[in-house]
PDB file of C-alpha atoms in Angstrom:
ATOM      1  CA  UNK B   1     -63.513-239.360-156.833  1.00  0.00           C
ATOM      2  CA  UNK B   2     -63.048-237.252-159.987  1.00  0.00           C
ATOM      3  CA  UNK B   3     -66.595-238.107-161.114  1.00  0.00           C
ATOM      4  CA  UNK B   4     -67.902-236.882-157.771  1.00  0.00           C
ATOM      5  CA  UNK B   5     -65.827-233.725-158.119  1.00  0.00           C
ATOM      6  CA  UNK B   6     -67.290-233.231-161.584  1.00  0.00           C
ATOM      7  CA  UNK B   7     -70.837-233.546-160.274  1.00  0.00           C
ATOM      8  CA  UNK B   8     -70.252-231.276-157.312  1.00  0.00           C
ATOM      9  CA  UNK B   9     -68.412-228.731-159.415  1.00  0.00           C
ATOM     10  CA  UNK B  10     -65.244-228.530-157.362  1.00  0.00           C
ATOM     11  CA  UNK B  11     -62.787-226.153-158.954  1.00  0.00           C
ATOM     12  CA  UNK B  12     -59.331-227.466-159.835  1.00  0.00           C
ATOM     13  CA  UNK B  13     -56.225-225.399-159.300  1.00  0.00           C
ATOM     14  CA  UNK B  14     -54.896-223.575-162.336  1.00  0.00           C
ATOM     15  CA  UNK B  15     -51.560-225.401-162.249  1.00  0.00           C
ATOM     16  CA  UNK B  16     -53.142-228.853-162.295  1.00  0.00           C
ATOM     17  CA  UNK B  17     -55.460-227.892-165.151  1.00  0.00           C
ATOM     18  CA  UNK B  18     -52.520-226.534-167.161  1.00  0.00           C
ATOM     19  CA  UNK B  19     -50.521-229.698-166.470  1.00  0.00           C
ATOM     20  CA  UNK B  20     -53.393-231.899-167.653  1.00  0.00           C
ATOM     21  CA  UNK B  21     -53.798-229.852-170.834  1.00  0.00           C
ATOM     22  CA  UNK B  22     -50.091-230.062-171.579  1.00  0.00           C
ATOM     23  CA  UNK B  23     -50.110-233.837-171.063  1.00  0.00           C
ATOM     24  CA  UNK B  24     -53.044-234.193-173.466  1.00  0.00           C
ATOM     25  CA  UNK B  25     -51.359-232.024-176.087  1.00  0.00           C
ATOM     26  CA  UNK B  26     -48.085-233.939-175.867  1.00  0.00           C
ATOM     27  CA  UNK B  27     -49.823-237.321-175.997  1.00  0.00           C
ATOM     28  CA  UNK B  28     -51.787-236.215-179.044  1.00  0.00           C
ATOM     29  CA  UNK B  29     -48.674-235.010-180.856  1.00  0.00           C
ATOM     30  CA  UNK B  30     -46.692-238.159-180.045  1.00  0.00           C
ATOM     31  CA  UNK B  31     -49.403-240.476-181.282  1.00  0.00           C
ATOM     32  CA  UNK B  32     -50.391-238.672-184.443  1.00  0.00           C
ATOM     33  CA  UNK B  33     -48.013-236.702-186.544  1.00  0.00           C
ATOM     34  CA  UNK B  34     -44.348-236.040-187.174  1.00  0.00           C
ATOM     35  CA  UNK B  35     -44.614-232.418-188.273  1.00  0.00           C
ATOM     36  CA  UNK B  36     -41.483-230.296-188.072  1.00  0.00           C
ATOM     37  CA  UNK B  37     -43.308-227.808-185.847  1.00  0.00           C
ATOM     38  CA  UNK B  38     -46.561-228.881-184.209  1.00  0.00           C
ATOM     39  CA  UNK B  39     -49.498-226.530-184.652  1.00  0.00           C
ATOM     40  CA  UNK B  40     -50.233-226.340-180.922  1.00  0.00           C
ATOM     41  CA  UNK B  41     -47.075-224.379-180.031  1.00  0.00           C
ATOM     42  CA  UNK B  42     -48.614-221.002-180.904  1.00  0.00           C
ATOM     43  CA  UNK B  43     -51.719-221.815-178.842  1.00  0.00           C
ATOM     44  CA  UNK B  44     -49.555-222.957-175.943  1.00  0.00           C
ATOM     45  CA  UNK B  45     -47.541-219.738-176.096  1.00  0.00           C
ATOM     46  CA  UNK B  46     -50.751-217.662-176.139  1.00  0.00           C
ATOM     47  CA  UNK B  47     -52.117-219.583-173.112  1.00  0.00           C
ATOM     48  CA  UNK B  48     -48.870-219.065-171.200  1.00  0.00           C
ATOM     49  CA  UNK B  49     -48.986-215.319-171.877  1.00  0.00           C
ATOM     50  CA  UNK B  50     -52.578-215.185-170.607  1.00  0.00           C
ATOM     51  CA  UNK B  51     -51.785-217.061-167.380  1.00  0.00           C
ATOM     52  CA  UNK B  52     -48.559-215.203-166.582  1.00  0.00           C
ATOM     53  CA  UNK B  53     -50.252-211.856-167.335  1.00  0.00           C
ATOM     54  CA  UNK B  54     -52.620-212.490-164.439  1.00  0.00           C
ATOM     55  CA  UNK B  55     -49.686-212.118-162.039  1.00  0.00           C
ATOM     56  CA  UNK B  56     -47.169-209.814-163.719  1.00  0.00           C
ATOM     57  CA  UNK B  57     -47.092-207.452-166.671  1.00  0.00           C
ATOM     58  CA  UNK B  58     -45.239-209.206-169.470  1.00  0.00           C
ATOM     59  CA  UNK B  59     -44.597-208.635-173.150  1.00  0.00           C
ATOM     60  CA  UNK B  60     -45.926-211.575-175.243  1.00  0.00           C
ATOM     61  CA  UNK B  61     -42.673-211.532-177.230  1.00  0.00           C
ATOM     62  CA  UNK B  62     -40.808-212.439-174.017  1.00  0.00           C
ATOM     63  CA  UNK B  63     -42.200-215.994-174.036  1.00  0.00           C
ATOM     64  CA  UNK B  64     -40.740-218.550-176.450  1.00  0.00           C
ATOM     65  CA  UNK B  65     -41.994-222.134-176.820  1.00  0.00           C
ATOM     66  CA  UNK B  66     -39.931-224.669-178.740  1.00  0.00           C
ATOM     67  CA  UNK B  67     -40.140-228.421-179.300  1.00  0.00           C
ATOM     68  CA  UNK B  68     -36.931-230.257-180.162  1.00  0.00           C
ATOM     69  CA  UNK B  69     -36.774-233.854-181.337  1.00  0.00           C
ATOM     70  CA  UNK B  70     -33.628-235.986-181.273  1.00  0.00           C
ATOM     71  CA  UNK B  71     -34.007-239.680-182.084  1.00  0.00           C
ATOM     72  CA  UNK B  72     -36.914-240.775-179.852  1.00  0.00           C
ATOM     73  CA  UNK B  73     -36.488-237.972-177.300  1.00  0.00           C
ATOM     74  CA  UNK B  74     -38.680-234.864-177.301  1.00  0.00           C
ATOM     75  CA  UNK B  75     -37.898-231.757-175.277  1.00  0.00           C
ATOM     76  CA  UNK B  76     -40.453-229.003-174.775  1.00  0.00           C
ATOM     77  CA  UNK B  77     -38.550-225.822-173.987  1.00  0.00           C
ATOM     78  CA  UNK B  78     -40.287-222.757-172.560  1.00  0.00           C
ATOM     79  CA  UNK B  79     -38.237-219.584-172.150  1.00  0.00           C
ATOM     80  CA  UNK B  80     -39.833-216.750-170.194  1.00  0.00           C
ATOM     81  CA  UNK B  81     -38.057-213.439-169.811  1.00  0.00           C
ATOM     82  CA  UNK B  82     -39.416-211.692-166.731  1.00  0.00           C
ATOM     83  CA  UNK B  83     -39.243-207.911-166.378  1.00  0.00           C
ATOM     84  CA  UNK B  84     -36.937-206.305-163.836  1.00  0.00           C
ATOM     85  CA  UNK B  85     -38.485-205.955-160.398  1.00  0.00           C
ATOM     86  CA  UNK B  86     -37.398-202.332-160.133  1.00  0.00           C
TER      87      UNK B  86
END
């Protein structure tokens, strides 16, 4: 079905595309390197700012992306400070 969607040019929802990208990035990092801070975090933060900015005005400094590793557990933490609704 995805091949047919590719040929017909059906557009995926933004959330599903972002989820797929994140899964690819995490799989790549798990399989390849053990760097203290992966190089994709800055790109991920920039992408998040771009997507969130479509819906609300946000300061890029208000989004923090962090990857923590403990034993064989990895936690991707995303902190987003939203502006007051006033």
